[in-house]
Amino acid sequence: MPIRVLFWNVGDELWSIGSMVQEIKRVDADLVALVEAESYLSTEQEFWKNTFPGYRFQTGKNGFMLLSRLPTTASEYGNFGRMGRYLKINLKADVSQSGASSISEAFVVYLVDINSDILRSRKEALQKLAEEVAQEKENPVLIVGDFNTPGDSVHFNPLRKLCRNSFEQAGEGYNATWPLPLPVLDLDAIWVNSFFQVSSSENRWTWYSDHRPVVADLLLQTTPASGKPAD
């Protein structure tokens, strides 16, 4: 099943909520994951339900917001000590089989927000994230977030053993995401394990936050690229 994913750090509310909503609608993603959305969370839930019919709307502590066309089966929060936090979400999607049949396949999403503290290393946080993902290695895993760490950092090495950066796999153009209007660092990203094929990846240009929205088109499979069958 093709799945379009949008991740966006909307922390600096440079324009109105209406502008942010317009950008999300333009992308038309199946899964929208936002961090630092505290300034939008005070808006009545009825607004989100009316604005995005067909989506399940979920908010939580730490400024996380999720809009999903796919069924959510469970969610839980975790942290990286002093260096950030994550929301783990279990979702389901229909996966095409041979012929016209399809099955419902569960997959795991980690919505990540790592702190920007310049006095602390991101190494421990990214190591802990890799350890979390390793526990799900038999399942499809999608990681979206603001890592506050450039993509070429050695601190990503443990995660690279398990997952791929979608922009590195299928992106085109300039990959830096922060700070607008002249981004110089690729801090925001979408990562996937081998159960996902990356069809395309794009870092979009907007004026509605100091971070660029990150978009990826993915194909969920029942077997990983290595050919190992899923449990």
Coordinates of C-alpha atoms in Angstrom, one line a residue:
M1 CA 0.0 0.0 0.0
P2 CA 1.4 3.4 -0.9
I3 CA 1.6 5.7 2.2
R4 CA 2.5 9.4 2.0
V5 CA 4.1 10.7 5.2
L6 CA 4.5 14.3 6.3
F7 CA 6.7 15.4 9.2
W8 CA 7.0 19.0 10.3
N9 CA 8.4 20.9 13.2
V10 CA 5.9 23.8 13.4
G11 CA 7.5 25.3 16.6
D12 CA 7.9 28.9 15.4
E13 CA 4.4 30.0 14.5
L14 CA 5.5 32.5 11.8
W15 CA 2.0 32.7 10.2
S16 CA -1.5 31.8 11.2
I17 CA -2.9 28.4 11.9
G18 CA -4.8 28.7 8.6
S19 CA -1.5 28.9 6.6
M20 CA -0.2 25.8 8.4
V21 CA -3.4 23.9 7.6
Q22 CA -3.2 24.9 3.9
E23 CA 0.3 23.5 3.6
I24 CA -0.8 20.2 5.2
K25 CA -3.7 20.0 2.8
R26 CA -1.5 20.6 -0.2
V27 CA 0.7 17.7 0.8
D28 CA -2.4 15.4 1.2
A29 CA -0.5 12.9 3.4
D30 CA -1.9 9.8 4.9
L31 CA 0.1 10.3 8.1
V32 CA 0.9 13.8 9.4
A33 CA 3.2 14.0 12.3
L34 CA 4.0 17.4 14.0
V35 CA 6.3 18.4 16.9
E36 CA 6.5 21.6 18.9
A37 CA 2.8 22.1 18.1
E38 CA 2.0 23.5 21.6
S39 CA 0.6 26.8 20.1
Y40 CA -1.9 24.8 18.0
L41 CA -3.0 22.4 20.7
S42 CA -5.2 24.9 22.4
T43 CA -7.4 24.9 19.4
E44 CA -10.6 23.0 19.9
Q45 CA -10.5 19.4 18.7
E46 CA -13.7 20.0 16.8
F47 CA -11.7 22.4 14.6
W48 CA -9.3 19.6 13.7
K49 CA -12.1 17.1 13.1
N50 CA -13.9 19.5 10.8
T51 CA -10.8 20.6 9.0
F52 CA -9.4 17.1 8.3
P53 CA -12.4 14.8 7.9
G54 CA -11.4 11.2 7.4
Y55 CA -8.4 11.6 9.7
R56 CA -7.9 10.3 13.3
F57 CA -6.7 13.2 15.4
Q58 CA -4.3 12.6 18.3
T59 CA -2.5 15.1 20.6
G60 CA -0.3 14.5 23.6
K61 CA 2.2 16.0 25.9
N62 CA 5.4 17.5 24.7
G63 CA 3.7 19.2 21.7
F64 CA 3.2 16.1 19.6
M65 CA 0.3 16.0 17.2
L66 CA -0.8 13.2 14.8
L67 CA -3.3 13.1 12.0
S68 CA -3.8 9.7 10.5
R69 CA -6.0 8.1 7.8
L70 CA -4.8 4.8 9.1
P71 CA -6.2 3.0 12.2
T72 CA -4.2 3.6 15.4
T73 CA -4.1 0.5 17.6
A74 CA -1.9 1.7 20.5
S75 CA 0.5 4.5 21.5
E76 CA 3.0 5.2 24.3
Y77 CA 5.5 7.9 25.3
G78 CA 9.2 7.5 26.0
N79 CA 12.2 9.8 26.5
F80 CA 15.9 10.0 25.8
G81 CA 16.8 11.2 29.3
R82 CA 17.4 14.9 29.2
M83 CA 17.9 14.9 25.5
G84 CA 14.3 14.5 24.1
R85 CA 11.3 12.4 23.8
Y86 CA 9.3 10.2 21.5
L87 CA 5.8 9.0 20.8
K88 CA 5.5 5.4 19.7
I89 CA 2.4 4.6 17.6
N90 CA 1.1 1.3 16.3
L91 CA -0.8 1.6 13.0
K92 CA -2.4 -0.7 10.4
A93 CA -2.5 -0.5 6.6
D94 CA -3.8 -2.7 3.9
V95 CA -1.0 -4.4 1.9
S96 CA -1.7 -5.8 -1.6
Q97 CA -1.0 -9.5 -2.2
S98 CA -0.9 -11.4 -5.4
G99 CA -4.1 -11.0 -7.4
A100 CA -6.7 -8.7 -5.9
S101 CA -6.4 -9.8 -2.3
S102 CA -4.9 -7.7 0.5
I103 CA -4.1 -8.2 4.2
S104 CA -3.9 -5.7 7.1
E105 CA -0.3 -5.2 8.1
A106 CA 0.7 -3.6 11.4
F107 CA 3.7 -1.2 11.6
V108 CA 5.3 1.0 14.2
V109 CA 5.9 4.7 14.0
Y110 CA 8.3 6.6 16.2
L111 CA 7.7 10.4 16.4
V112 CA 10.9 11.9 17.7
D113 CA 11.9 15.3 19.0
I114 CA 15.5 15.5 20.2
N115 CA 16.6 18.6 22.2
S116 CA 18.8 21.3 20.7
D117 CA 21.0 21.7 23.8
I118 CA 24.4 22.6 22.4
L119 CA 26.2 21.6 25.6
R120 CA 25.0 17.9 25.4
S121 CA 25.8 15.3 22.9
R122 CA 23.1 13.6 20.8
K123 CA 25.0 10.3 20.9
E124 CA 23.2 8.8 23.8
A125 CA 19.7 9.8 22.5
L126 CA 20.3 8.3 19.1
Q127 CA 21.8 5.2 20.6
K128 CA 18.7 4.7 22.7
L129 CA 16.5 5.3 19.7
A130 CA 18.4 2.6 17.8
E131 CA 18.0 0.2 20.7
E132 CA 14.2 0.9 20.7
V133 CA 14.0 0.3 16.9
A134 CA 16.1 -2.9 17.2
Q135 CA 13.4 -4.4 19.4
E136 CA 11.0 -4.0 16.5
K137 CA 13.3 -5.4 13.8
E138 CA 10.8 -8.1 12.8
N139 CA 8.2 -5.4 12.1
P140 CA 7.9 -2.5 9.7
V141 CA 9.3 0.6 11.4
L142 CA 8.9 4.3 10.4
I143 CA 10.8 7.0 12.2
V144 CA 9.9 10.7 11.7
G145 CA 11.3 13.6 13.6
D146 CA 13.5 16.6 14.4
F147 CA 16.8 15.0 15.4
N148 CA 18.6 18.3 15.9
T149 CA 21.6 16.4 14.4
P150 CA 22.9 16.6 10.8
G151 CA 22.2 13.5 8.8
D152 CA 25.9 12.8 8.2
S153 CA 26.7 12.7 12.0
V154 CA 28.5 9.5 13.2
H155 CA 25.9 9.4 16.0
F156 CA 23.4 8.0 13.4
N157 CA 25.7 5.0 12.8
P158 CA 23.7 2.6 15.2
L159 CA 20.4 3.6 13.5
R160 CA 21.9 3.2 10.0
K161 CA 22.5 -0.5 10.7
L162 CA 18.7 -0.8 11.0
C163 CA 17.1 1.9 8.8
R164 CA 17.6 4.2 5.8
N165 CA 17.2 7.9 5.5
S166 CA 14.4 8.4 3.0
F167 CA 15.9 11.6 1.5
E168 CA 19.3 9.9 1.0
Q169 CA 17.4 7.0 -0.7
A170 CA 15.1 8.9 -3.1
G171 CA 15.3 12.6 -2.5
E172 CA 16.2 15.3 -4.9
G173 CA 17.4 18.9 -4.4
Y174 CA 18.6 20.7 -1.4
N175 CA 18.3 18.6 1.8
A176 CA 18.9 21.1 4.6
T177 CA 15.8 21.8 6.6
W178 CA 16.8 24.5 9.2
P179 CA 16.7 27.4 9.7
L180 CA 14.4 29.1 7.1
P181 CA 14.7 31.2 5.1
L182 CA 18.3 30.0 4.5
P183 CA 18.6 26.5 5.9
V184 CA 22.0 25.1 6.4
L185 CA 21.5 21.9 8.4
D186 CA 19.4 18.7 7.7
L187 CA 17.9 18.2 11.1
D188 CA 14.5 16.8 10.1
A189 CA 14.1 13.4 8.5
I190 CA 12.0 10.3 7.8
W191 CA 13.7 7.0 8.3
V192 CA 12.4 3.5 7.4
N193 CA 13.5 -0.1 7.8
S194 CA 13.7 -2.7 5.1
F195 CA 9.9 -3.4 5.1
F196 CA 9.4 0.0 3.3
Q197 CA 10.3 1.0 -0.2
V198 CA 10.9 4.7 -0.7
S199 CA 9.3 5.9 -3.9
S200 CA 10.2 9.6 -3.4
S201 CA 11.2 12.1 -0.8
E202 CA 11.0 15.9 -0.7
N203 CA 11.9 18.7 1.7
R204 CA 9.4 21.4 0.9
W205 CA 9.8 25.2 1.0
T206 CA 7.4 27.2 3.1
W207 CA 7.4 30.4 5.2
Y208 CA 5.1 29.0 8.0
S209 CA 7.8 27.7 10.3
D210 CA 11.6 27.9 10.7
H211 CA 11.8 24.2 9.7
R212 CA 11.0 22.8 6.2
P213 CA 8.3 20.1 6.0
V214 CA 9.6 16.7 5.1
V215 CA 7.6 14.4 2.9
A216 CA 8.1 10.8 1.7
D217 CA 6.1 8.4 -0.4
L218 CA 6.5 4.9 0.9
L219 CA 5.4 1.4 -0.1
L220 CA 4.7 -1.0 2.8
Q221 CA 5.7 -4.6 2.1
T222 CA 4.9 -7.9 3.9
T223 CA 8.6 -8.9 3.6
P224 CA 11.7 -6.9 4.1
A225 CA 14.0 -6.2 1.2
S226 CA 16.3 -9.0 2.3
G227 CA 13.5 -11.4 1.5
K228 CA 13.1 -12.5 5.1
P229 CA 9.4 -13.1 5.8
A230 CA 7.6 -11.0 8.3
D231 CA 6.2 -12.6 11.4

